Tab-separated table of C-alpha atoms in Angstrom:
chain	number	residue	atom	x	y	z
A	26	ILE	CA	148.598	122.502	105.245
A	27	ASN	CA	151.619	120.194	104.378
A	28	ARG	CA	152.319	120.420	100.880
A	29	SER	CA	155.229	117.563	100.469
A	30	PHE	CA	155.870	114.285	100.840
A	31	GLU	CA	159.438	112.560	100.861
A	32	ASP	CA	161.194	114.388	98.108
A	33	LEU	CA	157.840	115.542	96.184
A	34	TYR	CA	156.254	118.894	96.790
A	35	LEU	CA	153.026	120.776	95.084
A	36	ASP	CA	154.171	123.359	92.571
A	37	MET	CA	157.352	121.128	91.364
A	38	PRO	CA	158.296	121.888	88.265
A	39	ASP	CA	158.155	118.829	85.891
A	40	ASN	CA	162.040	118.780	84.699
A	41	GLU	CA	163.063	119.021	88.075
A	42	PHE	CA	160.896	115.822	88.749
A	43	LEU	CA	162.144	113.969	85.675
A	44	LYS	CA	165.409	114.645	86.213
A	45	LYS	CA	165.437	113.323	90.195
A	46	SER	CA	162.824	110.601	89.912
A	47	GLN	CA	162.577	107.130	89.091
A	48	PHE	CA	159.076	106.869	87.810
A	49	TYR	CA	156.783	105.153	85.704
A	50	ARG	CA	154.672	107.441	82.759
A	51	SER	CA	151.446	106.061	83.253
A	52	GLY	CA	148.971	108.753	80.879
A	53	PHE	CA	146.662	111.123	81.007
A	54	HIS	CA	143.806	111.857	83.554
A	55	ARG	CA	141.593	114.743	83.169
A	56	GLY	CA	144.020	117.086	81.188
A	57	ALA	CA	147.125	115.984	83.739
A	58	GLU	CA	149.419	113.980	82.555
A	59	VAL	CA	150.330	111.271	85.257
A	60	PHE	CA	153.606	109.047	86.755
A	61	VAL	CA	153.775	106.790	89.355
A	62	VAL	CA	156.789	106.871	91.926
A	63	TYR	CA	157.755	104.358	94.671
A	64	ALA	CA	155.837	101.769	93.597
A	65	ARG	CA	156.417	98.309	94.560
A	66	SER	CA	157.919	96.400	91.970
A	67	TYR	CA	154.271	94.121	91.370
A	68	ALA	CA	152.351	97.471	91.306
A	69	ILE	CA	153.523	99.024	88.102
A	70	PRO	CA	153.997	97.022	84.667
A	71	THR	CA	157.246	97.513	83.535
A	72	GLN	CA	160.821	96.411	85.123
A	73	ILE	CA	161.558	99.724	86.572
A	74	SER	CA	163.065	99.551	89.915
A	75	MET	CA	162.236	102.238	91.978
A	76	LYS	CA	162.324	103.575	96.195
A	77	THR	CA	160.009	102.077	97.957
A	78	ILE	CA	158.639	103.441	101.422
A	79	GLU	CA	157.314	101.349	104.177
A	80	ASN	CA	153.618	100.672	103.563
A	81	VAL	CA	153.104	102.771	100.624
A	82	GLU	CA	152.135	101.301	97.402
A	83	LYS	CA	152.269	103.705	94.913
A	84	VAL	CA	152.368	107.228	94.109
A	85	PHE	CA	150.657	108.924	91.616
A	86	CYS	CA	151.934	112.696	90.468
A	87	TYR	CA	149.551	115.037	88.573
A	88	PHE	CA	151.479	117.512	86.420
A	89	TYR	CA	149.521	120.251	84.835
A	90	LYS	CA	151.663	122.941	82.809
A	91	GLY	CA	154.509	121.838	84.112
A	92	THR	CA	153.606	121.749	87.445
A	93	LEU	CA	153.006	119.053	90.326
A	94	PHE	CA	149.670	120.272	91.466
A	95	GLN	CA	148.340	116.906	92.958
A	96	PHE	CA	149.667	114.129	94.347
A	97	SER	CA	147.462	110.595	95.717
A	98	VAL	CA	149.887	108.454	98.328
A	99	TYR	CA	148.254	104.803	98.428
A	100	TYR	CA	149.137	103.088	101.706
A	101	SER	CA	148.384	99.641	101.639
A	102	CYS	CA	146.430	97.956	104.152
A	103	GLY	CA	147.461	94.635	103.655
A	104	TYR	CA	150.418	94.957	105.885
A	105	LYS	CA	150.204	93.216	108.994
A	106	PHE	CA	149.461	96.136	111.523
A	107	SER	CA	147.083	98.301	109.686
A	108	PRO	CA	145.429	100.805	111.424
A	109	SER	CA	141.644	101.270	111.391
A	110	TRP	CA	140.479	104.197	109.591
A	111	GLU	CA	139.944	106.245	112.597
A	112	ASN	CA	143.589	105.799	114.168
A	113	PHE	CA	144.708	106.502	110.381
A	114	ILE	CA	143.149	109.658	110.439
A	115	TYR	CA	143.781	110.424	114.205
A	116	ASN	CA	146.795	112.457	114.083
A	117	THR	CA	146.155	114.610	111.203
A	118	LYS	CA	142.603	115.682	112.825
A	119	GLN	CA	144.392	116.208	115.722
A	120	LYS	CA	146.784	119.213	113.341
A	121	TYR	CA	144.439	120.149	111.285
A	122	GLY	CA	141.315	119.906	113.206
A	123	PRO	CA	137.977	118.033	112.361
A	124	GLY	CA	137.557	118.565	109.021
A	125	LYS	CA	134.839	117.739	106.231
A	126	GLU	CA	133.794	113.989	106.962
A	127	SER	CA	131.734	112.265	104.408
A	128	SER	CA	128.351	110.646	105.481
A	129	ILE	CA	128.465	108.105	102.864
A	130	ASN	CA	132.037	106.481	103.300
A	131	HIS	CA	135.298	106.335	104.970
A	132	GLU	CA	136.656	110.213	103.413
A	133	ILE	CA	137.971	113.531	104.954
A	134	GLU	CA	138.393	116.659	103.333
A	135	TRP	CA	140.644	119.812	104.775
A	136	ASN	CA	141.359	122.930	102.951
A	137	ASP	CA	143.761	126.163	103.916
A	138	GLY	CA	142.521	128.135	100.985
A	139	LYS	CA	145.564	127.463	99.350
A	140	THR	CA	145.797	123.293	99.973
A	141	THR	CA	143.208	120.546	99.761
A	142	LEU	CA	144.021	117.648	101.671
A	143	THR	CA	142.167	114.500	101.151
A	144	ILE	CA	142.073	111.034	102.841
A	145	LYS	CA	139.899	108.605	101.418
A	146	GLU	CA	139.292	104.774	102.061
A	147	GLU	CA	139.583	102.433	98.991
A	148	PHE	CA	138.890	99.050	97.633
A	149	GLU	CA	139.999	98.138	94.282
A	150	SER	CA	140.457	94.664	92.267
A	151	SER	CA	144.011	93.123	92.907
A	152	SER	CA	146.181	93.741	89.736
A	153	VAL	CA	148.219	90.750	91.432
A	154	VAL	CA	145.707	88.253	92.238
A	155	ILE	CA	142.533	87.297	90.053
A	156	GLY	CA	139.548	87.622	92.153
A	157	ALA	CA	141.484	89.538	95.058
A	158	THR	CA	140.707	92.731	96.794
A	159	GLU	CA	143.408	95.654	97.670
A	160	HIS	CA	142.374	98.016	100.755
A	161	TYR	CA	144.393	101.729	100.641
A	162	TYR	CA	144.169	104.669	102.253
A	163	ILE	CA	144.606	106.963	100.018
A	164	VAL	CA	146.239	110.916	100.946
A	165	THR	CA	145.726	113.020	98.366
A	166	TYR	CA	147.342	116.767	98.310
A	167	SER	CA	146.072	119.149	95.640
A	168	ASP	CA	146.685	122.816	94.614
A	169	ASN	CA	143.566	124.702	94.947
A	170	ALA	CA	144.449	127.553	91.733
A	171	LEU	CA	145.625	124.695	89.495
A	172	SER	CA	142.675	122.675	90.561
A	173	ARG	CA	140.168	125.103	89.767
A	174	GLU	CA	142.015	126.083	86.545
A	175	ILE	CA	141.429	122.381	85.399
A	176	ILE	CA	138.014	122.449	86.396
A	177	LYS	CA	137.095	125.574	84.315
A	178	LYS	CA	138.793	124.100	81.593
A	179	GLU	CA	137.038	121.320	81.597
A	180	GLN	CA	133.881	123.179	81.968
A	181	GLN	CA	134.249	124.986	78.742
A	182	SER	CA	134.953	121.966	76.634
A	183	ALA	CA	132.050	120.032	78.349
A	184	PRO	CA	129.328	119.580	75.244
A	185	GLU	CA	125.953	121.160	75.235
A	186	PHE	CA	122.775	119.212	74.928
């Protein structure tokens, strides 16, 4: 499974990322430091001008122990020629096989032992227009080893009842 998108790649050291990326520091999630890159100006609460990519709303980058272990690319479905779910995942299925599809919602996953690739459809409340809903296809690449480490750490710190 591919482990990169544009100039991002799984296992990228945080110091390399910080030197070459225009980013917005979003905070922490599940013990990982989170940054936003390639965001359209209205998708982040700052005046940072970032490089944008056609049909990409934003990219969340997750760092653990100084390493990029996961990133999620939000493809906007609000543009004129937004593909259907089946058409959006078509080329990925051709490349990696049928994947493991959710029976409940539009979500599919591939795992080659080193990397997990997940594509899902999501609807969110708009951050721009009150009462509106934004529609995305979210493509997430995760390093399996670091993801397992985070899960283990969470399990160890979970309270016992």
